Coordinates of C-alpha atoms and ligand atoms in Angstrom, one line a residue:
M163 CA 86.1 136.0 66.2
A164 CA 87.1 137.3 69.8
K165 CA 86.6 140.7 68.6
S166 CA 83.0 140.1 67.7
I167 CA 82.3 138.5 71.2
F168 CA 84.0 141.4 72.8
K169 CA 81.9 143.7 71.2
I170 CA 78.7 141.6 72.2
L171 CA 79.8 141.6 75.6
E172 CA 80.6 145.1 75.8
S173 CA 77.1 145.8 74.6
K174 CA 75.4 143.8 77.2
I175 CA 77.5 144.0 80.4
H176 CA 77.3 146.7 83.0
G177 CA 80.7 145.8 84.3
E178 CA 84.1 145.8 82.6
V179 CA 84.9 143.9 79.6
L180 CA 88.9 143.8 78.7
S181 CA 91.0 142.4 76.3
S182 CA 94.3 144.7 76.3
R183 CA 97.5 142.6 76.3
E184 CA 98.2 144.0 79.9
F185 CA 95.0 142.7 81.5
R186 CA 95.1 139.4 79.4
E187 CA 98.8 138.8 80.9
F188 CA 98.0 139.6 84.3
Y189 CA 95.0 137.0 84.3
S190 CA 97.1 134.2 82.4
V191 CA 98.8 133.3 85.9
D192 CA 98.0 132.3 89.4
A193 CA 100.1 130.9 92.2
S194 CA 100.8 128.0 90.1
S195 CA 103.5 127.3 87.8
Y196 CA 101.3 127.2 84.5
K197 CA 100.4 130.0 82.3
I198 CA 97.3 130.1 80.0
I199 CA 96.9 133.6 78.3
P200 CA 92.7 134.1 78.0
K201 CA 91.0 136.0 75.2
I202 CA 88.8 138.2 77.4
I203 CA 88.4 139.1 80.9
V204 CA 84.8 140.1 82.4
I205 CA 84.3 141.8 85.7
P206 CA 80.6 141.4 86.2
K207 CA 79.0 144.2 88.3
N208 CA 75.9 142.1 89.3
E209 CA 74.1 138.7 88.8
V210 CA 72.6 139.7 85.3
D211 CA 76.1 140.2 84.0
V212 CA 77.1 136.7 85.0
I213 CA 74.0 135.2 83.7
N214 CA 74.6 137.1 80.3
T215 CA 78.2 136.5 80.0
V216 CA 77.1 132.6 80.3
K217 CA 74.3 133.1 77.6
I218 CA 76.7 134.7 75.1
A219 CA 79.5 132.1 76.0
R220 CA 77.4 129.2 75.5
K221 CA 76.0 130.7 72.1
R222 CA 79.4 131.5 71.0
K223 CA 81.0 128.3 72.2
I224 CA 83.7 130.0 74.2
S225 CA 84.7 129.0 77.7
I226 CA 83.9 130.7 80.8
T227 CA 86.2 130.4 83.8
V228 CA 85.7 132.0 87.5
R229 CA 88.6 133.4 89.3
G230 CA 89.0 134.6 92.7
A231 CA 92.0 135.9 94.2
G232 CA 94.3 133.7 91.8
T233 CA 96.2 132.1 94.8
G234 CA 95.5 128.6 93.7
L235 CA 98.5 126.3 93.3
V236 CA 97.6 123.8 90.5
G237 CA 96.2 126.4 87.7
S238 CA 92.4 125.9 88.3
A239 CA 91.6 129.5 87.3
L240 CA 93.6 129.5 84.0
N241 CA 92.0 129.0 80.7
S242 CA 91.9 130.1 77.4
G243 CA 88.5 131.8 76.8
I244 CA 86.5 134.2 79.1
I245 CA 87.8 134.9 82.7
L246 CA 85.3 136.1 85.0
D247 CA 86.6 138.0 87.8
M248 CA 84.1 138.2 90.7
K249 CA 85.7 141.2 92.6
N250 CA 82.6 143.3 92.8
F251 CA 80.6 140.6 94.5
S252 CA 81.9 142.0 98.0
S253 CA 78.8 142.1 100.3
I254 CA 78.8 140.5 103.8
K255 CA 75.4 140.0 105.9
L256 CA 76.2 138.4 109.4
G257 CA 73.5 136.6 110.9
K258 CA 73.5 134.8 114.4
N259 CA 75.3 131.6 113.5
Q260 CA 75.7 132.1 109.9
V261 CA 76.9 134.7 107.4
S262 CA 75.7 135.4 104.1
V263 CA 78.6 136.0 101.5
E264 CA 79.2 137.1 97.9
T265 CA 81.9 135.0 96.6
G266 CA 84.3 138.1 95.7
V267 CA 84.8 138.8 99.4
I268 CA 88.3 138.5 100.4
K269 CA 88.8 136.4 103.3
G270 CA 90.7 138.8 105.4
N271 CA 87.8 141.3 104.9
L272 CA 85.4 138.6 106.2
D273 CA 87.6 137.7 109.1
T274 CA 87.6 141.3 110.1
K275 CA 83.9 141.5 110.1
L276 CA 83.3 138.4 111.9
E277 CA 86.2 139.1 114.6
A278 CA 84.0 142.4 115.5
S279 CA 81.3 139.8 116.7
K280 CA 83.7 137.3 118.4
K281 CA 82.7 134.7 115.6
F282 CA 85.2 133.0 113.1
F283 CA 84.6 130.8 109.8
P284 CA 87.0 127.8 110.8
P285 CA 88.5 126.8 107.5
N286 CA 91.7 129.0 107.3
P287 CA 94.0 128.3 104.5
S288 CA 97.7 129.1 105.2
I289 CA 97.6 131.8 102.6
G290 CA 95.9 133.7 105.3
S291 CA 93.7 137.0 104.5
F292 CA 94.4 137.0 100.6
C293 CA 92.1 134.4 99.0
S294 CA 88.8 135.0 98.2
V295 CA 85.5 133.1 99.3
G296 CA 84.7 132.2 95.8
G297 CA 88.3 130.5 95.5
M298 CA 87.7 128.7 99.0
L299 CA 84.4 127.3 97.7
G300 CA 85.7 126.3 94.3
N301 CA 88.5 124.5 95.8
N302 CA 87.0 123.1 98.9
S303 CA 89.8 124.9 101.1
S304 CA 90.9 124.1 104.4
G305 CA 93.5 124.9 106.8
S306 CA 95.2 124.2 110.2
R307 CA 91.9 124.2 112.2
S308 CA 90.4 121.8 109.6
L309 CA 91.2 119.1 112.1
K310 CA 88.6 120.1 114.5
Y311 CA 85.9 122.3 112.4
G312 CA 86.3 120.5 109.0
S313 CA 87.1 121.9 105.5
V314 CA 84.7 124.6 103.4
I315 CA 82.2 121.9 102.6
D316 CA 81.6 121.0 106.2
N317 CA 80.6 124.6 106.8
V318 CA 78.2 125.6 104.1
K319 CA 74.5 125.7 104.4
E320 CA 73.5 127.2 101.0
I321 CA 75.0 128.0 97.7
T322 CA 73.7 130.2 94.8
F323 CA 75.1 129.8 91.5
V324 CA 74.8 130.2 87.9
D325 CA 75.0 126.9 85.8
G326 CA 76.3 126.5 82.4
K327 CA 72.9 127.2 80.7
G328 CA 72.8 130.9 82.5
S329 CA 70.1 129.5 85.2
K330 CA 70.3 130.7 88.6
I331 CA 70.0 127.9 91.3
T332 CA 69.9 128.0 94.9
L333 CA 70.9 124.7 96.5
P334 CA 69.8 122.7 98.7
K335 CA 66.6 124.9 98.2
N336 CA 65.7 124.0 94.9
K337 CA 63.9 120.8 95.6
K338 CA 63.5 119.7 92.0
I339 CA 67.2 120.0 91.4
A340 CA 67.9 118.6 94.6
K341 CA 65.9 115.4 94.0
Q342 CA 67.9 115.1 90.4
I343 CA 71.4 115.2 92.0
K344 CA 70.6 113.2 94.8
N345 CA 69.2 110.6 92.2
I346 CA 72.6 110.7 90.2
S347 CA 74.8 110.6 93.1
N348 CA 73.1 107.8 94.4
G349 CA 74.9 105.5 91.7
I350 CA 78.5 106.3 93.3
E351 CA 80.5 103.6 94.4
L352 CA 81.2 104.9 97.9
E353 CA 84.0 102.3 98.8
K354 CA 86.3 103.9 95.9
F355 CA 86.3 107.2 97.5
P356 CA 89.3 107.8 99.5
N357 CA 89.2 107.2 103.3
V358 CA 90.7 110.5 104.3
S359 CA 89.5 113.3 106.7
K360 CA 90.1 115.9 103.9
N361 CA 89.5 115.8 100.2
S362 CA 89.5 118.2 97.3
S363 CA 89.7 116.0 94.4
G364 CA 86.8 115.4 91.8
Y365 CA 82.9 115.9 92.8
R366 CA 82.3 115.1 96.4
L367 CA 79.2 113.1 95.9
D368 CA 80.2 111.0 98.7
T369 CA 79.2 113.8 101.3
I370 CA 75.5 113.9 99.9
K371 CA 73.6 111.7 102.4
T372 CA 70.1 113.4 102.0
K373 CA 68.9 116.1 99.9
N374 CA 69.7 118.9 102.1
D375 CA 73.6 118.2 101.0
V376 CA 73.2 118.6 97.5
H377 CA 75.0 121.9 97.5
K378 CA 78.3 120.0 98.6
T379 CA 78.2 118.9 94.8
I380 CA 79.4 122.6 93.9
I381 CA 82.0 122.8 96.6
G382 CA 85.5 121.8 95.2
S383 CA 84.0 121.7 91.7
E384 CA 86.6 124.5 90.6
G385 CA 84.1 126.5 88.8
T386 CA 83.3 123.6 86.5
L387 CA 79.5 123.4 87.4
G388 CA 78.8 126.8 88.0
I389 CA 79.8 130.5 89.1
I390 CA 78.7 130.6 92.7
L391 CA 77.3 133.9 93.5
S392 CA 76.8 133.7 97.1
A393 CA 76.8 131.5 100.1
K394 CA 75.8 131.1 103.4
L395 CA 78.5 130.0 105.7
E396 CA 78.1 128.5 109.1
I397 CA 80.1 130.6 111.8
K398 CA 81.4 129.5 115.2
N399 CA 82.3 131.5 118.5
K400 CA 85.8 132.5 118.6
P401 CA 87.4 130.0 121.4
K402 CA 88.0 132.1 124.8
K403 CA 91.4 130.4 125.1
Q404 CA 94.0 128.5 123.3
I405 CA 97.0 126.9 124.1
L406 CA 99.7 126.0 121.5
F407 CA 102.6 123.6 122.1
I408 CA 105.8 123.4 120.0
V409 CA 107.4 120.2 120.0
E410 CA 110.4 118.7 118.5
Y411 CA 111.5 115.5 117.2
N412 CA 114.5 113.8 115.9
S413 CA 112.9 111.8 113.3
L414 CA 109.9 112.6 110.9
I415 CA 108.4 109.0 111.1
K416 CA 108.5 109.5 114.9
A417 CA 106.6 112.5 114.7
A418 CA 104.3 110.8 112.5
K419 CA 103.6 108.1 114.6
N420 CA 102.9 110.3 117.6
C421 CA 100.6 112.0 115.5
L422 CA 97.9 108.9 115.7
E423 CA 98.3 109.2 119.5
I424 CA 97.9 113.0 119.6
N425 CA 94.8 113.1 117.4
K426 CA 93.0 111.1 120.0
T427 CA 93.2 113.9 122.3
N428 CA 90.7 116.0 119.9
A429 CA 93.3 118.9 119.3
S430 CA 92.1 121.9 117.1
A431 CA 95.2 121.5 115.1
I432 CA 98.3 119.1 114.8
E433 CA 100.9 120.7 112.1
F434 CA 104.2 119.5 111.1
V435 CA 107.0 121.5 109.7
D436 CA 110.6 119.9 108.7
K437 CA 114.1 121.3 109.4
T438 CA 113.7 123.9 106.5
T439 CA 111.0 125.9 108.3
L440 CA 112.5 125.1 111.5
D441 CA 115.9 126.6 110.8
Q442 CA 114.2 129.9 109.8
I443 CA 112.5 130.4 113.2
K444 CA 114.5 132.1 115.9
C445 CA 114.5 129.9 118.5
K446 CA 117.2 127.3 120.2
F447 CA 116.3 123.9 119.0
N448 CA 118.3 120.6 119.4
K449 CA 120.6 120.3 116.8
K450 CA 119.4 116.9 116.2
S451 CA 115.8 118.0 115.6
K452 CA 114.3 117.1 112.5
C453 CA 110.9 118.6 112.7
L454 CA 108.4 120.2 114.7
L455 CA 104.9 119.5 115.4
F456 CA 102.3 122.4 116.5
V457 CA 99.7 120.9 118.7
E458 CA 96.8 123.3 119.6
Y459 CA 93.9 122.7 122.1
D460 CA 90.9 125.6 122.3
E461 CA 88.7 124.1 125.0
K462 CA 89.0 122.1 128.0
I463 CA 92.9 123.5 128.1
R464 CA 94.0 122.0 131.5
S465 CA 92.7 118.6 131.0
K466 CA 93.8 118.5 127.4
E467 CA 97.2 119.5 128.3
K468 CA 97.7 116.8 130.9
K469 CA 96.2 114.0 128.2
F470 CA 98.8 115.4 125.6
K471 CA 101.8 115.3 128.1
E472 CA 100.6 111.5 128.8
I473 CA 101.2 110.7 125.2
N474 CA 103.5 113.1 123.7
T475 CA 107.0 111.6 122.7
G476 CA 108.6 114.8 121.2
K477 CA 110.2 117.3 123.5
I478 CA 108.0 120.5 124.2
V479 CA 110.2 123.7 123.5
K480 CA 107.4 126.1 123.8
K481 CA 104.1 126.2 125.5
L482 CA 102.2 129.4 124.3
Q483 CA 99.3 130.8 125.8
T484 CA 99.0 134.6 124.9
K485 CA 97.0 135.8 121.8
E486 CA 100.3 137.4 120.4
E487 CA 102.7 134.5 121.0
I488 CA 100.4 132.0 119.5
A489 CA 99.8 134.2 116.5
K490 CA 103.4 134.8 115.9
W491 CA 104.3 131.1 116.0
W492 CA 101.4 130.1 113.5
K493 CA 103.1 132.9 111.3
Y494 CA 106.2 130.5 111.1
R495 CA 104.1 127.5 110.3
D496 CA 101.9 129.4 107.5
S497 CA 105.3 130.8 106.0
S498 CA 106.6 127.3 105.0
L499 CA 105.8 127.6 101.5
H500 CA 107.3 130.7 101.6
Y501 CA 110.6 129.9 103.3
S502 CA 111.1 126.8 101.1
L503 CA 110.6 128.8 97.6
K504 CA 113.1 131.2 99.2
L505 CA 115.7 128.4 99.8
I506 CA 115.4 126.5 96.7
K507 CA 117.2 128.2 93.7
K508 CA 114.7 128.9 90.8
E509 CA 116.1 126.3 88.3
N510 CA 115.8 123.6 90.8
R511 CA 112.3 124.2 91.5
I512 CA 109.9 121.6 90.6
P513 CA 106.1 122.8 89.9
H514 CA 103.5 121.9 92.3
I515 CA 102.2 118.6 91.4
I516 CA 102.3 116.1 94.2
E517 CA 102.3 118.8 96.6
D518 CA 98.9 118.1 98.4
V519 CA 98.1 114.1 99.3
A520 CA 96.7 112.9 102.3
V521 CA 96.3 109.3 103.5
P522 CA 94.6 107.9 106.4
L523 CA 96.3 108.9 109.5
E524 CA 97.3 105.0 110.5
N525 CA 99.2 105.3 107.2
F526 CA 100.8 108.4 107.9
P527 CA 104.2 107.2 108.7
K528 CA 104.4 105.1 105.4
L529 CA 104.1 108.3 103.3
F530 CA 107.3 109.5 104.5
S531 CA 109.0 106.0 103.2
I532 CA 107.2 106.5 99.9
L533 CA 108.8 109.8 99.6
N534 CA 112.3 108.6 100.5
K535 CA 112.0 105.9 97.9
I536 CA 110.9 108.5 95.2
N537 CA 113.6 110.7 96.1
K538 CA 116.2 108.0 96.1
K539 CA 115.1 106.8 92.6
Y540 CA 114.8 110.3 90.9
K541 CA 117.7 111.6 92.6
T542 CA 115.3 114.6 93.9
R543 CA 115.1 116.1 97.4
S544 CA 112.1 117.3 99.1
I545 CA 110.9 120.0 101.6
V546 CA 107.8 118.8 103.7
Y547 CA 105.2 120.4 105.9
G548 CA 101.4 120.4 106.5
H549 CA 98.5 119.3 108.3
A550 CA 99.6 116.4 110.1
G551 CA 96.6 115.8 111.9
N552 CA 94.8 115.2 108.7
G553 CA 97.3 112.7 107.2
N554 CA 98.2 116.0 104.7
V555 CA 101.5 116.6 103.5
H556 CA 103.0 119.4 101.4
V557 CA 106.1 118.1 99.5
R558 CA 108.3 120.8 97.7
L559 CA 110.5 118.6 95.2
I560 CA 113.9 119.9 94.6
S561 CA 115.7 118.8 91.2
K562 CA 117.1 120.2 88.1
R563 CA 114.1 122.3 86.5
K564 CA 115.2 121.1 83.1
K565 CA 114.3 117.5 83.9
I566 CA 110.9 118.0 83.0
N567 CA 109.9 114.5 82.0
I568 CA 110.3 113.3 85.6
I569 CA 107.5 115.4 86.8
K570 CA 105.0 113.1 85.4
K571 CA 106.7 109.8 86.3
I572 CA 106.8 111.1 89.7
A573 CA 103.6 112.0 90.1
V574 CA 102.3 108.8 88.5
E575 CA 104.3 106.6 90.9
Y576 CA 103.7 108.6 94.2
F577 CA 99.8 108.9 93.4
D578 CA 99.5 105.0 93.0
E579 CA 101.3 104.4 96.0
I580 CA 99.1 106.9 97.7
L581 CA 95.8 105.2 96.5
K582 CA 96.9 101.8 97.8
L583 CA 97.2 103.7 101.1
G584 CA 93.4 104.7 100.9
G585 CA 94.5 108.2 100.4
T586 CA 93.7 111.5 98.0
I587 CA 95.7 113.2 95.5
T588 CA 94.4 116.3 96.6
A589 CA 93.4 117.2 100.4
E590 CA 92.7 121.0 99.5
H591 CA 94.3 122.5 96.7
G592 CA 92.1 120.9 94.0
D593 CA 92.9 119.1 90.7
G594 CA 93.2 121.8 88.2
L595 CA 95.8 121.2 85.3
A596 CA 98.0 119.3 87.5
R597 CA 95.9 116.3 88.8
S598 CA 92.6 116.2 86.7
E599 CA 94.0 113.5 84.5
F600 CA 94.4 111.3 87.8
I601 CA 90.7 111.7 89.0
K602 CA 89.4 108.7 86.8
K603 CA 92.3 106.4 88.4
Q604 CA 91.5 107.6 92.1
Y605 CA 87.7 107.2 91.9
G606 CA 87.4 104.1 89.0
S607 CA 85.3 104.3 85.9
K608 CA 82.1 103.8 87.5
N609 CA 82.3 106.8 89.7
Y610 CA 83.9 108.9 86.8
Q611 CA 80.9 108.3 84.7
T612 CA 78.7 109.5 87.2
F613 CA 80.6 112.9 87.6
K614 CA 80.5 112.8 83.7
K615 CA 76.7 112.9 84.6
I616 CA 76.9 115.3 87.1
K617 CA 79.1 117.7 84.6
K618 CA 76.3 117.3 81.7
Y619 CA 73.6 118.2 84.0
F620 CA 74.8 121.6 85.1
D621 CA 77.0 122.3 82.0
P622 CA 75.5 120.3 79.0
D623 CA 78.0 122.5 76.5
N624 CA 81.1 122.1 78.5
I625 CA 82.0 125.7 78.6
L626 CA 82.7 126.0 82.5
N627 CA 86.4 125.8 82.9
P628 CA 86.6 122.9 80.4
G629 CA 89.6 120.7 80.9
K630 CA 89.5 120.5 84.7
I631 CA 88.2 117.6 86.6
I632 CA 86.5 115.9 83.5
T633 CA 89.0 115.6 80.8
T634 CA 90.5 113.3 78.3
K635 CA 93.9 115.2 78.0
S636 CA 97.0 115.3 80.1
T637 CA 97.7 118.6 81.1
I638 CA 100.4 118.2 84.1
I639 CA 103.3 119.5 81.9
E640 CA 101.5 121.3 79.2
N641 CA 101.3 125.2 80.0
L642 CA 104.0 125.1 82.5
E643 CA 105.4 128.7 82.5
K644 CA 109.1 129.2 81.1
F645 CA 110.0 125.6 80.8
Ligands
LIG891 C1 101.5 130.5 100.2 C2 100.1 129.6 99.6 C3 99.6 128.8 101.0 C4 98.5 128.2 100.8 N1 97.6 127.5 101.8 C5 96.6 126.8 101.7 C6 96.1 126.1 102.7 O1 96.7 126.1 103.8 N2 94.9 125.3 102.5 C7 94.3 125.4 101.2 O2 93.1 124.9 101.1 N3 94.8 126.1 100.1 C8 96.0 126.6 100.5 N4 96.6 127.7 99.3 C9 96.0 127.4 97.9 C10 94.8 128.7 97.8 O3 95.4 129.7 98.3 C11 93.4 128.3 98.4 O4 92.8 127.2 97.7 C12 92.6 129.5 98.2 O5 91.2 129.1 98.5 C13 92.0 129.6 96.7 O6 91.4 131.1 96.5 P1 91.7 132.1 95.2 O7 90.5 133.1 95.8 O8 93.0 132.5 95.4 O9 90.9 131.0 94.2 P2 91.6 130.8 92.8 O10 92.7 130.5 92.7 O11 91.3 132.4 92.2 O12 90.4 129.8 92.1 C14 90.6 128.5 92.8 C15 89.4 127.7 92.1 O13 88.2 128.3 92.4 C16 87.3 128.6 91.4 N5 86.4 129.5 91.8 C17 86.7 130.8 92.1 N6 85.9 131.5 92.5 C18 84.8 131.0 92.3 C19 83.5 131.2 92.2 N7 82.7 132.4 92.3 N8 82.4 130.1 91.9 C20 83.0 128.9 91.4 N9 84.3 128.5 91.3 C21 85.2 129.7 91.7 C22 88.4 128.7 90.4 O14 87.6 128.7 89.0 C23 89.3 127.9 90.4 O15 88.9 126.8 90.0 C24 97.7 128.2 99.6 C25 98.2 129.0 98.6 C26 99.3 129.6 98.8 C27 99.8 130.3 97.6

């Protein structure tokens, strides 16, 4: 069967159609711990190729999963049917306060182009220049500066995509579809959505206030509603000045409590790292220090500095003001995942599953107590770092890798506690294979039914990245590589 689809695709597609073992292996993994070998890889040359691939996939009932740079942490871009690699969609057209980008554009190339005009696109995942715009849209990514500027979903004006029927749609421009989506989204129970400043779980129907917001349905939908061809992104002027404080604390809870106060000063970033990252930084910290906060301001520097110093309860170890020094210290923060992987033996690494929750900031200190409880109960240890200003903590768990059955138990228990605090199971990395089965619990049955209506509307035959977001299966420990 795969062979005949291969031949059909080959005869219709102007780009590449690949099915050799080497390519299928390459596209079977991403930055997660999962592995699924696809049947065919299509690298479309143009939008007609995308439309034709969807139409063929629909007719032959084979899944189609779009992939950006494959840096996702929860297997969102992995699936068994056709993988669509958008790397040829690489145009960037710069406007005054917006930029039109095709989704294969690599973030680093976009940054370079914007930098030349002293502009920037604010969401800045710690992976840096390597991810693609398509993947950022697909996951509703964010980064350190999302505290001030929001996630991807807060910085997009328009999306053009191909849905599961092979129709090309631009939202919010298409009034008829905008009206229908707005009508479906009117059915949500808003109070069941998490009360957090960042959320990448499920479909973000809570962000649709008017028909002009309906494109936000597609952002964070992990390729399950449409294949995004291009987007109009809002861009901002680069700040003229920045100041970055590195602050040390002798307790994580103390730092978490201080975040609440610091957050009132409108910082552009409040990030934290624990002792694992701290120990990797070439600097003389106090021996009793347990963690650091990175606190950055990018406007009204002097008055912000004064305010910050009034409420800071830690010890300022560095006050950085040059572009070079600030970039150097952000590199330390952005390398936290690298440091943690470097220091945990492979046999003791637990896959990313609970690595991305966020809670309302007033509950941030409680999050660490929950984590302590989990560690005690399951005899695990954890390395933590993340976007403290958003109450968003990345956790690397350490335990004997062989104890695979504890992964799901920990996830169930941890997510239950996070939901009680009004949090989300994922603030930026998405649901993917790790968390889709928890979406119903997070949003409740009524909202989940509304999500299903949205899915059916755009993808009636469930060919777009099936098994993600809308699923009846548990995939948290299925397809884990080398377990
Ligand atoms: C070291 C490290 C640090 C990270 N730090 C952060 C961080 O700070 N913040 C953060 O948000 N993430 C972070 N991530 C996760 C990841 O890098 C980001 O989510 C990134 O934006 C994913 O981009 P990608 O191009 O690699 O997407 P992929 O992994 O290829 O795909 C991600 C999802 O987007 C979908 N997708 C891709 N292209 C399209 C398209 N054209 N249309 C529709 N859907 C599409 C895919 O189907 C998939 O569901 C980190 C990852 C690593 C390895």
